[in-house]
mmCIF file of C-alpha atoms in Angstrom:
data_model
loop_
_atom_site.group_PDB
_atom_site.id
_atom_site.type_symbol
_atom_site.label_atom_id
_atom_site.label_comp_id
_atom_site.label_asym_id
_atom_site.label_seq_id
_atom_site.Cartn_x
_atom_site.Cartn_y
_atom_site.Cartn_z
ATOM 1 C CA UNK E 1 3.288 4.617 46.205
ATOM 2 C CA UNK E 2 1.935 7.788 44.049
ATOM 3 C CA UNK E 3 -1.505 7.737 42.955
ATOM 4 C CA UNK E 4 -3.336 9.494 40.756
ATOM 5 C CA UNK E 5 -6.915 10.383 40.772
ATOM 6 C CA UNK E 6 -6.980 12.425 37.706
ATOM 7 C CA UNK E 7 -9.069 10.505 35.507
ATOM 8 C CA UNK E 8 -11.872 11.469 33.718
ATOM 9 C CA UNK E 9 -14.107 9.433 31.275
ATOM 10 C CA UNK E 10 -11.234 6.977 30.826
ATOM 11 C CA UNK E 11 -8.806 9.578 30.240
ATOM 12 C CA UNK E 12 -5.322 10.423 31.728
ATOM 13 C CA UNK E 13 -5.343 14.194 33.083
ATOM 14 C CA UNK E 14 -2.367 14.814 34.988
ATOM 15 C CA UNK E 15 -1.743 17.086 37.539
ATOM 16 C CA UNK E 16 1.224 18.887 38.015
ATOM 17 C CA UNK E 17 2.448 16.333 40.773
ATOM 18 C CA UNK E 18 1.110 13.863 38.782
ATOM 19 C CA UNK E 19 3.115 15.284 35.655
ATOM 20 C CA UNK E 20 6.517 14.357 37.318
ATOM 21 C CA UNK E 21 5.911 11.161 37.825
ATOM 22 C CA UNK E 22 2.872 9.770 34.930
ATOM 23 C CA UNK E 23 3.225 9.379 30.677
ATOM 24 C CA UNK E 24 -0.271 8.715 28.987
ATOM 25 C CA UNK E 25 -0.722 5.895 27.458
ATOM 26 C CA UNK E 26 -3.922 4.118 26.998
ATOM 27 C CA UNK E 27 -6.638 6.273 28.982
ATOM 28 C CA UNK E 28 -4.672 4.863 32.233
ATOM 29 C CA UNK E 29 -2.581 7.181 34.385
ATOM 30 C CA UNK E 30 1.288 5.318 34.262
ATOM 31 C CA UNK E 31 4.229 6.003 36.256
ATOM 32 C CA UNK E 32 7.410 5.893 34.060
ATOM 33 C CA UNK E 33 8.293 2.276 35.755
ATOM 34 C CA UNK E 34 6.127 -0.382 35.686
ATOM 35 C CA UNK E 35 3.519 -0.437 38.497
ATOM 36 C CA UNK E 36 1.806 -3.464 39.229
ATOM 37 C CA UNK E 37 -1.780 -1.972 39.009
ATOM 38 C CA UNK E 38 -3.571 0.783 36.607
ATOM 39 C CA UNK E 39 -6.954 2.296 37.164
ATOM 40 C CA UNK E 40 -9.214 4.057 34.893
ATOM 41 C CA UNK E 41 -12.851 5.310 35.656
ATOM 42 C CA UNK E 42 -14.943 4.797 32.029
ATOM 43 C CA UNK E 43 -17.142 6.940 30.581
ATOM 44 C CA UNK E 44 -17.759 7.838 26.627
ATOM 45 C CA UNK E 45 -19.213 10.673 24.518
ATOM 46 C CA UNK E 46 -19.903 10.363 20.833
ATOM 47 C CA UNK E 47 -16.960 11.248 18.717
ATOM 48 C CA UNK E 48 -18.617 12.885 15.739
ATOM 49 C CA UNK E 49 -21.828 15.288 16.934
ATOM 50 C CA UNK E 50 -21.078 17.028 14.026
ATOM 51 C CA UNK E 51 -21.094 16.010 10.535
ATOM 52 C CA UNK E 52 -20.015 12.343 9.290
ATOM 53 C CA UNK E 53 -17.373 10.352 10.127
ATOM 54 C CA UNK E 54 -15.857 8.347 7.160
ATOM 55 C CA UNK E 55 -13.949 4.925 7.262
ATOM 56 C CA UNK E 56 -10.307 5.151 7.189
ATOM 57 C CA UNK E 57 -10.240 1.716 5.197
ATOM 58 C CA UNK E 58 -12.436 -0.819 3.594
ATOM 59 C CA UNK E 59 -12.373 -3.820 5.809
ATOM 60 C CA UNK E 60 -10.593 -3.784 9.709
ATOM 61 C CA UNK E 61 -9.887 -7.051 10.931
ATOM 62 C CA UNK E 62 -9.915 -8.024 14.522
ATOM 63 C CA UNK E 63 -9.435 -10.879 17.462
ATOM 64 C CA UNK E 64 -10.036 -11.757 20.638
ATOM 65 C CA UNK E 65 -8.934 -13.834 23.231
ATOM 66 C CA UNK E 66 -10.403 -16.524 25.758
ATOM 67 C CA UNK E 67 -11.222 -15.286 29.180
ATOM 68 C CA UNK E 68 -11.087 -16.684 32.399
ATOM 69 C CA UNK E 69 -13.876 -15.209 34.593
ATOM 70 C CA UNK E 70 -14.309 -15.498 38.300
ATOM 71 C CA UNK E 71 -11.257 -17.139 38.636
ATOM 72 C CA UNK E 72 -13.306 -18.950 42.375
ATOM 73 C CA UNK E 73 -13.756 -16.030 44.632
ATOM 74 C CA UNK E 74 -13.628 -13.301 42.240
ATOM 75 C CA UNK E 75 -17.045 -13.922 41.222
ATOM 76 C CA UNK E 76 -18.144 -11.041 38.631
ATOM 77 C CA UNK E 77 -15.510 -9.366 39.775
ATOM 78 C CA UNK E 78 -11.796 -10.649 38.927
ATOM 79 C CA UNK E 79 -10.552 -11.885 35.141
ATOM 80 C CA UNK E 80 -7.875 -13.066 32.932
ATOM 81 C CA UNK E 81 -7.513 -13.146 29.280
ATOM 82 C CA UNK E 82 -5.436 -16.081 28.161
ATOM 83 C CA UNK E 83 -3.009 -17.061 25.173
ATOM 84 C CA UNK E 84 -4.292 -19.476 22.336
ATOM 85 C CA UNK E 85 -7.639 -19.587 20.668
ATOM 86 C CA UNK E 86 -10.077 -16.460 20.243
ATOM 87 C CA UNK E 87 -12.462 -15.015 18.066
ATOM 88 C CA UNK E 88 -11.845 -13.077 15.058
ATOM 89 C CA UNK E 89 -14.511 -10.334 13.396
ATOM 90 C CA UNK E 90 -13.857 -8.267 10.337
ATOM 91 C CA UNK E 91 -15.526 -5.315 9.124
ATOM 92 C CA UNK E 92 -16.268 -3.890 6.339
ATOM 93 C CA UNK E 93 -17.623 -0.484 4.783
ATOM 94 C CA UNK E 94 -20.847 -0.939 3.001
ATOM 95 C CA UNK E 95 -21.578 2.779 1.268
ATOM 96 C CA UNK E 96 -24.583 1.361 -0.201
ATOM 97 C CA UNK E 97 -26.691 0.926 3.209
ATOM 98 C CA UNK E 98 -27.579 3.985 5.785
ATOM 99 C CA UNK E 99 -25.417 5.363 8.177
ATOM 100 C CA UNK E 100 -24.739 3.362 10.757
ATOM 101 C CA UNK E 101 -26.617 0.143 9.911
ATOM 102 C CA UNK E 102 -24.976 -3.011 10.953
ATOM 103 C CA UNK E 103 -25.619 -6.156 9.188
ATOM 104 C CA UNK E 104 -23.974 -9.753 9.629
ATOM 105 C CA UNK E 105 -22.448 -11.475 6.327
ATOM 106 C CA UNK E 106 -21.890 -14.891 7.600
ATOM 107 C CA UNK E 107 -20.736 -16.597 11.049
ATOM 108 C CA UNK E 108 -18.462 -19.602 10.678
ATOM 109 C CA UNK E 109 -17.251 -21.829 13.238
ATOM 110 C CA UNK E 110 -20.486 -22.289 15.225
ATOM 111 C CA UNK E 111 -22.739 -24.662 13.410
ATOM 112 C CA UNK E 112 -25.366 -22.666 12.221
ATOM 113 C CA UNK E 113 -26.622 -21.498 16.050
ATOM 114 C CA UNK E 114 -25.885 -18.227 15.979
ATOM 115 C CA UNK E 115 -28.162 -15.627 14.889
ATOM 116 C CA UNK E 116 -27.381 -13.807 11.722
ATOM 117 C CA UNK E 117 -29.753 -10.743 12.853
ATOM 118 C CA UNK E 118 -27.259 -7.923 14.124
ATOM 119 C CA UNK E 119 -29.273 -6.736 17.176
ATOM 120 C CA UNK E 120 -30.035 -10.388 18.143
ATOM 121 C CA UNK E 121 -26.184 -11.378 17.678
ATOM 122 C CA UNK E 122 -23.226 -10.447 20.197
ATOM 123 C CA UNK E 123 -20.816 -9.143 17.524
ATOM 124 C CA UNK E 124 -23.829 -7.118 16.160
ATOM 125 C CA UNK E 125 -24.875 -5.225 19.273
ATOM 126 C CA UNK E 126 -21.448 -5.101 20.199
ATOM 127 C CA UNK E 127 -20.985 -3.294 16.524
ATOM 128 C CA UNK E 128 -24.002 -1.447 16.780
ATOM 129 C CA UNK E 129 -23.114 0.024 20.482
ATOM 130 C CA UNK E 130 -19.586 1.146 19.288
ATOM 131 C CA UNK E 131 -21.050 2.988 16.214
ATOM 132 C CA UNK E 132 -23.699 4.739 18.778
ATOM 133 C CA UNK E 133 -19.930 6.084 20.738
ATOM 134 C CA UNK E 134 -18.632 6.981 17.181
ATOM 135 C CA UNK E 135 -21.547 9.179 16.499
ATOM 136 C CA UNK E 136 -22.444 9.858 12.978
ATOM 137 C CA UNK E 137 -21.006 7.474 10.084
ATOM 138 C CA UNK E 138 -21.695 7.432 6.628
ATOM 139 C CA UNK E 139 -21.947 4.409 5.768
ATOM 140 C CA UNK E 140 -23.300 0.775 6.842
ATOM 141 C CA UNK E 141 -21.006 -1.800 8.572
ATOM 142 C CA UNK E 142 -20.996 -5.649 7.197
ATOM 143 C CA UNK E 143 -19.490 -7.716 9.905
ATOM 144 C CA UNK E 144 -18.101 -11.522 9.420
ATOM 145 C CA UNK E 145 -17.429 -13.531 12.250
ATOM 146 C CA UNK E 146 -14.989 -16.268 12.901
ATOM 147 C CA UNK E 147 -15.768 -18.090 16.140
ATOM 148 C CA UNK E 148 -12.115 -20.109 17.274
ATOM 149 C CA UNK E 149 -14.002 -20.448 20.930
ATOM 150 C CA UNK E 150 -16.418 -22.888 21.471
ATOM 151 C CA UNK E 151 -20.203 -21.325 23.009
ATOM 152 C CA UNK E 152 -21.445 -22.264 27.042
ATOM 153 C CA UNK E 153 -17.658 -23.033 27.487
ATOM 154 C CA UNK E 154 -16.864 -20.526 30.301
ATOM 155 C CA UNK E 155 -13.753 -19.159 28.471
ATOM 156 C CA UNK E 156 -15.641 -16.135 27.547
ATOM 157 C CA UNK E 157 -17.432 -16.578 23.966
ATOM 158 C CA UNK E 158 -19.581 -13.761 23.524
ATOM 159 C CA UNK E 159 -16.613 -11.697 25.050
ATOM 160 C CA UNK E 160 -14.454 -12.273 22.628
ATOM 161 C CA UNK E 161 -16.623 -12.047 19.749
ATOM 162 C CA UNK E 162 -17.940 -8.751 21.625
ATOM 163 C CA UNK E 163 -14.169 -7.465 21.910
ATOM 164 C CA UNK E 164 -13.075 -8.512 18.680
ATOM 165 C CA UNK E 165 -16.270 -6.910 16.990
ATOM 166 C CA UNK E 166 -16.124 -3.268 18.703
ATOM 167 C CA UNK E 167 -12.194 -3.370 18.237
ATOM 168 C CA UNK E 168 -13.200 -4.077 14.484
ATOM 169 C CA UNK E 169 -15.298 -1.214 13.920
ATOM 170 C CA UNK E 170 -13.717 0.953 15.574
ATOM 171 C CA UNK E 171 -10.359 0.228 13.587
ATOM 172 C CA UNK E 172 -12.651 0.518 10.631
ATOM 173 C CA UNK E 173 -13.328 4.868 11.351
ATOM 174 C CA UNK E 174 -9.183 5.021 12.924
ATOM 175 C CA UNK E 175 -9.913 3.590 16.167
ATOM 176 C CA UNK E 176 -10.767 7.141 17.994
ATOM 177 C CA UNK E 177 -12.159 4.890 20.758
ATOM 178 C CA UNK E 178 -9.848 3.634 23.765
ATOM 179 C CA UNK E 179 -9.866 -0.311 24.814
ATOM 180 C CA UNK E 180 -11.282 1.194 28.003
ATOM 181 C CA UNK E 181 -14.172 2.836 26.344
ATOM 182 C CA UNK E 182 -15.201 -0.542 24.417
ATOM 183 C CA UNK E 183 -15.419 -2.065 27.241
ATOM 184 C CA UNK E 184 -18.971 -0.391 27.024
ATOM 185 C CA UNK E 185 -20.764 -0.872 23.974
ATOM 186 C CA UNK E 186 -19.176 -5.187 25.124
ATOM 187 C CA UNK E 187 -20.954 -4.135 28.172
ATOM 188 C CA UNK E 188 -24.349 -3.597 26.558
ATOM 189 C CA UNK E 189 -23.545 -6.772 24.612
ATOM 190 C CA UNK E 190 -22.945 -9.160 27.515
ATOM 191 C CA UNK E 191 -25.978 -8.272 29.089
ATOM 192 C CA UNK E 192 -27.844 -9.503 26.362
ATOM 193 C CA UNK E 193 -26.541 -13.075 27.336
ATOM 194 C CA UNK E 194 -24.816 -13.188 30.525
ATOM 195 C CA UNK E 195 -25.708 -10.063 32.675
ATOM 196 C CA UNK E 196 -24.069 -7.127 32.535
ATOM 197 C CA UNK E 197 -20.424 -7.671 34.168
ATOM 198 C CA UNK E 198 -17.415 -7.114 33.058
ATOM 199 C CA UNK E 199 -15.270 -9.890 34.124
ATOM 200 C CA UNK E 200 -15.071 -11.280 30.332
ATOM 201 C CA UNK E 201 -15.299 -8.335 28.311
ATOM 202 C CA UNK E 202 -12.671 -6.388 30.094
ATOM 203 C CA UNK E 203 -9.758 -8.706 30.019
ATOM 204 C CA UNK E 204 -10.688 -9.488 26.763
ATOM 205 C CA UNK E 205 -10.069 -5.842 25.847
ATOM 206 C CA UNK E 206 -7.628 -5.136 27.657
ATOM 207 C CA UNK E 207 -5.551 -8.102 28.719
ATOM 208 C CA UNK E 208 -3.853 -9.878 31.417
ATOM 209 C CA UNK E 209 -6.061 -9.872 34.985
ATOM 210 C CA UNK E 210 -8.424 -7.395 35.640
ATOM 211 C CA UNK E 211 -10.823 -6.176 38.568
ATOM 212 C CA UNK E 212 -13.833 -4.665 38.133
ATOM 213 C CA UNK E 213 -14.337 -2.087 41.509
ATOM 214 C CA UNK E 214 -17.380 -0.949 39.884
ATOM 215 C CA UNK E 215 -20.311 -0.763 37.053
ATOM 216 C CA UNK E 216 -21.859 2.266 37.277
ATOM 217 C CA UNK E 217 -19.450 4.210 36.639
ATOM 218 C CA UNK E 218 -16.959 1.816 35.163
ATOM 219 C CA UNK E 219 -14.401 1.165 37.407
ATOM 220 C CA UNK E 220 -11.692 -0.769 36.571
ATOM 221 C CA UNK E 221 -7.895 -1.892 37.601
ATOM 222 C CA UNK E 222 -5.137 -3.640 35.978
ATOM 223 C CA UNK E 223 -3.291 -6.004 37.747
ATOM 224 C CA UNK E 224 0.062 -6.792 36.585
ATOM 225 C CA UNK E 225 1.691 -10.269 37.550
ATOM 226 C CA UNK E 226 4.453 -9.133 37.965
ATOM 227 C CA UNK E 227 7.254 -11.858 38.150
ATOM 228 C CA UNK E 228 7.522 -15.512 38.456
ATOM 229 C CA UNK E 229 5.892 -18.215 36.030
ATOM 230 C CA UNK E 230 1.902 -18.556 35.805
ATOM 231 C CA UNK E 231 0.312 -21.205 33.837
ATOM 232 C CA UNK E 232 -3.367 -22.164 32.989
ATOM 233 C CA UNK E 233 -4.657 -25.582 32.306
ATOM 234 C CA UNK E 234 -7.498 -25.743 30.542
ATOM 235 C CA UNK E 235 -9.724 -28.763 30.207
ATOM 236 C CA UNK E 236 -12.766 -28.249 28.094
ATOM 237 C CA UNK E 237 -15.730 -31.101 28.297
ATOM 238 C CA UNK E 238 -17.707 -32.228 25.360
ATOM 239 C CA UNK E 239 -20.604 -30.472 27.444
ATOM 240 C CA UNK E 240 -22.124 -27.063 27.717
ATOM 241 C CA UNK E 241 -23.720 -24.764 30.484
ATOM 242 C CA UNK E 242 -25.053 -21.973 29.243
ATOM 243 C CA UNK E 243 -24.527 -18.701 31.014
ATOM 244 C CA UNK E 244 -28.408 -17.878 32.212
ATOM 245 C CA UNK E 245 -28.796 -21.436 33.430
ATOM 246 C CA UNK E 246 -25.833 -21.536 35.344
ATOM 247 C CA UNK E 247 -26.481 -18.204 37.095
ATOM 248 C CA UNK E 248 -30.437 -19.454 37.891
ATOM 249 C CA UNK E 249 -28.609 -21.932 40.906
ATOM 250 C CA UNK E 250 -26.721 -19.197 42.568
ATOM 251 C CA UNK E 251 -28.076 -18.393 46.167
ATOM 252 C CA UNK E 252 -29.822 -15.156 47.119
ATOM 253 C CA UNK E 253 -28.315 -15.513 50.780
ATOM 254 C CA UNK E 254 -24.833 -16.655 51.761
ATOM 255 C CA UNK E 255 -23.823 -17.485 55.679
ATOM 256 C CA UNK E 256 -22.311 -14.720 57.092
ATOM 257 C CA UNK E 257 -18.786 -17.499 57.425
ATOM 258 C CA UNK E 258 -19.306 -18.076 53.685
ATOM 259 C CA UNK E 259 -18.786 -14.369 52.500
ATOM 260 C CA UNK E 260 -15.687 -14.171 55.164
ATOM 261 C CA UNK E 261 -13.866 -16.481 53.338
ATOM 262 C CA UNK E 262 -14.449 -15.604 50.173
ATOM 263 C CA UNK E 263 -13.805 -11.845 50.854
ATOM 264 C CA UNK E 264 -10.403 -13.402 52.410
ATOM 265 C CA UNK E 265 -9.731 -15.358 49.249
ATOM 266 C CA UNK E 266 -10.453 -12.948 47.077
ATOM 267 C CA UNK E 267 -7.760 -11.162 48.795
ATOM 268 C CA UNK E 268 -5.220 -13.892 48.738
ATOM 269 C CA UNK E 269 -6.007 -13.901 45.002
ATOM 270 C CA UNK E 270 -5.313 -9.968 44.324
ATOM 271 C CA UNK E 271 -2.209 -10.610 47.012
ATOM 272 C CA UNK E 272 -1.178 -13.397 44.629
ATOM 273 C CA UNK E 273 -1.523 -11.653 41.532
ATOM 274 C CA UNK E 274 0.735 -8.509 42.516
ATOM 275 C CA UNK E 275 3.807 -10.582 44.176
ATOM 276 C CA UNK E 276 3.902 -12.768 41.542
ATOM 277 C CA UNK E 277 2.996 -16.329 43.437
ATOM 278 C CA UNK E 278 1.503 -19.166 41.485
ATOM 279 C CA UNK E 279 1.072 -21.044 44.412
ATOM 280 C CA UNK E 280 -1.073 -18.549 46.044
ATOM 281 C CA UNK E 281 -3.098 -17.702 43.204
ATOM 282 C CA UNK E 282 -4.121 -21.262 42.796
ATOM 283 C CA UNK E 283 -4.903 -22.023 46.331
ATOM 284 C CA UNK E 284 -7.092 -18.698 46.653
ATOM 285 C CA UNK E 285 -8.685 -19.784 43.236
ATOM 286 C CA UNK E 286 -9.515 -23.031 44.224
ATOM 287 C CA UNK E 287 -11.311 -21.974 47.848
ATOM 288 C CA UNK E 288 -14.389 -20.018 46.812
ATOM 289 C CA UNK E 289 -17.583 -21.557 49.181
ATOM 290 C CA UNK E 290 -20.290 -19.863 47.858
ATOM 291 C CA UNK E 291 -20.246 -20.486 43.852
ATOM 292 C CA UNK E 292 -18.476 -23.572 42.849
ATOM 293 C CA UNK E 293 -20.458 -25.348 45.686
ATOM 294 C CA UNK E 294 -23.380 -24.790 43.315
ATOM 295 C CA UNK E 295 -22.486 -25.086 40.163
ATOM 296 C CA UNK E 296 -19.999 -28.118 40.174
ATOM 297 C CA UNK E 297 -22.484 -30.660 40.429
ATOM 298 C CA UNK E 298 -24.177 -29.401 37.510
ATOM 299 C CA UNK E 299 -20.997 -30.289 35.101
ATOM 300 C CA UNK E 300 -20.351 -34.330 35.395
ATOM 301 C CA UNK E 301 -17.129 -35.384 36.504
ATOM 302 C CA UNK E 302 -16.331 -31.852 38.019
ATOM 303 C CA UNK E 303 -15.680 -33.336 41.863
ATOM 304 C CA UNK E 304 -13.385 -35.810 40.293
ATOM 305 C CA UNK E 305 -11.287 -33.249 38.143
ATOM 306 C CA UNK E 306 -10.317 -30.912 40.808
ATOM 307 C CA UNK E 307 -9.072 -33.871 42.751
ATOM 308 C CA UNK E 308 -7.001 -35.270 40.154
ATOM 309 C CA UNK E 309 -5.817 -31.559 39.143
ATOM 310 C CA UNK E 310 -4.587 -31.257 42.675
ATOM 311 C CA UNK E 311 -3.341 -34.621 42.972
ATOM 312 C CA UNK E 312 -1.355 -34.302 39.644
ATOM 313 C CA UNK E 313 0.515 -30.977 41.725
ATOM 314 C CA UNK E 314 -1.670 -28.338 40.432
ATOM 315 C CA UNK E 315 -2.020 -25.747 43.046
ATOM 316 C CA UNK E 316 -5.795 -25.301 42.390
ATOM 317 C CA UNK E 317 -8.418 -26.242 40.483
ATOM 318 C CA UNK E 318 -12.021 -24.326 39.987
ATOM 319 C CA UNK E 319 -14.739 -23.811 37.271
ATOM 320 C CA UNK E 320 -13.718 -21.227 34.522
ATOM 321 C CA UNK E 321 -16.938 -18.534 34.410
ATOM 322 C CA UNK E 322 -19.672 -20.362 34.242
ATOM 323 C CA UNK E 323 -18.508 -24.119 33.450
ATOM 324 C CA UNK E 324 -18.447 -26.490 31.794
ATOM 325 C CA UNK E 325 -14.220 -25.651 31.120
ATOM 326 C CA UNK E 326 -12.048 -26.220 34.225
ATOM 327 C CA UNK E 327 -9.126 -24.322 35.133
ATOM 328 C CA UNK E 328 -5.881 -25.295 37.404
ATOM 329 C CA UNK E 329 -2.978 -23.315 37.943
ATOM 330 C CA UNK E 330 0.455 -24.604 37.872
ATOM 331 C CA UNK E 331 4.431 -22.865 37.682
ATOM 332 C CA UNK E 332 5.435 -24.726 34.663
ATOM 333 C CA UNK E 333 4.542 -26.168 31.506
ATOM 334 C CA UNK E 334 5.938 -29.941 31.749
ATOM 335 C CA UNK E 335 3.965 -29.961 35.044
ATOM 336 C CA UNK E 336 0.683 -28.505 33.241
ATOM 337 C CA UNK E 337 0.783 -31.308 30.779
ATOM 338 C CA UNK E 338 0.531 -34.078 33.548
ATOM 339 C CA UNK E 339 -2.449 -32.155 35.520
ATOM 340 C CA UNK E 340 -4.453 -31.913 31.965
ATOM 341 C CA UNK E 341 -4.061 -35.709 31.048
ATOM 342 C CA UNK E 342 -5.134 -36.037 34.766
ATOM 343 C CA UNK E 343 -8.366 -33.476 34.578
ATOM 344 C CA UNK E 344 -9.180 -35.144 30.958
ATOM 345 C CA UNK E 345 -8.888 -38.636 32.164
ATOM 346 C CA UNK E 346 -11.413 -37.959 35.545
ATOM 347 C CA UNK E 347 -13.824 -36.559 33.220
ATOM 348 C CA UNK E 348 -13.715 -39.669 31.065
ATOM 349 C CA UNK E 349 -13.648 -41.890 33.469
ATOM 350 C CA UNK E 350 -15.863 -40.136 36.349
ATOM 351 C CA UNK E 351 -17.994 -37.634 34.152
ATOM 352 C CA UNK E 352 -18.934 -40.007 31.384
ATOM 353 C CA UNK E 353 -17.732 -36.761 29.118
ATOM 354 C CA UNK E 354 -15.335 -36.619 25.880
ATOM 355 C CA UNK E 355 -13.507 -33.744 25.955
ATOM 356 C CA UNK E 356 -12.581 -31.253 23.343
ATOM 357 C CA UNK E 357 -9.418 -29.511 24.093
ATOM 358 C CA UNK E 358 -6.979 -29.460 26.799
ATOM 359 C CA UNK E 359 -4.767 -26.570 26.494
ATOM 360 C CA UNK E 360 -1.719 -25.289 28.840
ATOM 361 C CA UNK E 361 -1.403 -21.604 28.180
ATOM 362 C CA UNK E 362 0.208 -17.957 29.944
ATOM 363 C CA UNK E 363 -1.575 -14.805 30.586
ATOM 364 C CA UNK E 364 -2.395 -13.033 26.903
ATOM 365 C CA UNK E 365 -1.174 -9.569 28.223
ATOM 366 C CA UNK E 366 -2.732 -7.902 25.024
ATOM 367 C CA UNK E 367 -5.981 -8.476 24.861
ATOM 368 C CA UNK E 368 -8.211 -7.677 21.668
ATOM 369 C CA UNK E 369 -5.691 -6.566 19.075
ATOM 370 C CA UNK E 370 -6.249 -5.380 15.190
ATOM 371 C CA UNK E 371 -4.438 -7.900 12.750
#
């Protein structure tokens, strides 16, 4: 297979070999026929060191999708952005405050918790962080948030308010900006709740799976599933587990045994994704030693889900990100339906838990779009 290492700061620059074979599209280097990976190394100047820039319209509108993160082994480093809910951000041109200033108008969707202070708030920093890449605007930035994702659900909240609120802005000045170089200023906005990976922000970006090789610099690869049918179920708890608390269990050592398997599940995983099996996906998924191990017995019920998922024929059942939403993996949708009503009845029944959705959904291959 022809690779390319021509890529700078997120940007396709083909060689002469590389010209026979690679179109650009998207900051990644492409060959003419679908491959079933891209890889781009991120970095980002400022667009405007000189003058202003001005908006190319009055308001942009943007969403995002739900994530899965970790997806078992691929702790931090392996994601997925999936169909269905998201969050949606829209942005608007305010002439009348300073250059650059970002200010929230109003959050809707999550019950007054959410901070309306810009710098305090996902969407803001994730606002502020893209206008810092824009360079010089002239103008302020009003930002309205719709939240469609629930928050400590572990399908990727801040993400996708993140994603949808850099996507926003940047639409707002004629989207100069890649989805690759977003993925910073979401960066610099997940840290602020999460840590700073990129297993959320990324794939809500950019779509479909994606591994993160790297932080600093930015290294990242598209994996494309290439063939064959992939489904999701879904099973969100009326419960939450906050990011930060979840990560406070995780062990500083792991047995040597421990990070064997989970290096050899995390390959079965990437081996899954790229020949298109379901099966294997799920059973690499559901075999990670080190994380779930600490986390399940945080979220009620969770022992008794992942039997009944796997009972009910799912191929594999493990914690989406950080909990309390569990995710199973199945070929088809009729089949999907009967693992959910089996995951939502364990965590009635053994988790003492109501649950609020229960959703059977496909990759989202496009990740944070303009609408």
């Amino acid at each position: 297979m022809h690779t390319c290492s021509h890529i700078i700061s997120g940007i396709y620059s083909p060689s002469p070999l590389c010209r026979r074979h690679h179109t650009r599209n998207r900051g990644f280097c492409r060959k003419t026929q679908p491959t079933t990976a891209q890889h781009a190394i991120v970095s980002a100047q400022p667009r405007s060191t000189n003058g202003q820039l001005s908006p190319h319209q009055k308001t942009a509108k943007a969403f995002a999708p739900a994530t899965i993160a970790n997806l078992g082994p691929g702790f931090d480093w392996m994601g997925c952005a999936v169909e269905g809910e998201g969050d949606v951000v829209t942005a608007e041109a305010m002439p009348d405050l300073p250059g650059g200033e970002v200010v929230i108008k109003s959050i809707t969707g999550d019950d007054g918790r959410l901070p309306l202070v810009a710098a305090n708030n996902c969407v803001g920093i994730a606002a502020i962080e893209t206008i810092k890449l824009l360079g010089n605007i002239d103008c302020g930035v009003a930002l309205t948030l719709l939240k469609g994702l629930p928050l400590g659900s572990g399908m990727g909240s801040s993400a996708a308010s993140a994603a949808a609120g850099a996507v926003a802005v940047n639409a707002l000045f004629g989207s100069p900006l890649s989805k690759e170089e977003l993925i910073l200023p979401g960066l610099a906005s997940e840290a602020t709740v999460s840590g700073y990976h990129a297993d959320n922000i990324a794939p809500a970006l950019l779509g479909g799976f994606v591994l993160v090789r790297g932080l600093k610099p930015l290294d990242i690869r598209q994996l494309l599933f290439a063939k064959g049918e992939l489904y999701f179920v879904l099973v969100n708890p009326k419960f939450e587990a906050p990011t930060a608390e979840m990560r406070a269990v995780l062990p500083k050592m792991v047995p040597m045994l421990s990070a064997i398997n989970n290096s050899a599940m995390g390959g079965s995983l990437v081996a899954g994704i790229l020949t298109g099996d379901a099966e294997l996906v799920g059973q690499s998924l559901d075999s990670d030693v080190i994380i779930e191990p600490v986390r399940g017995p945080l979220i009620p019920g969770f022992a008794a889900v992942k039997a009944a998922a796997k009972a009910a024929g799912a191929f594999g059942c493990t914690i989406s990100g950080a909990g309390p939403t569990c995710v199973a993996v199945v070929d088809n949708p009729q089949l999907g339906q009967t693992v959910a009503e089996a995951m939502v009845k364990a965590f009635e029944q053994e988790g003492k838990l109501e649950v609020n959705s229960a959703r059977v959904v496909r990759l989202d291959q496009q990740g944070a779009r303009i609408l």
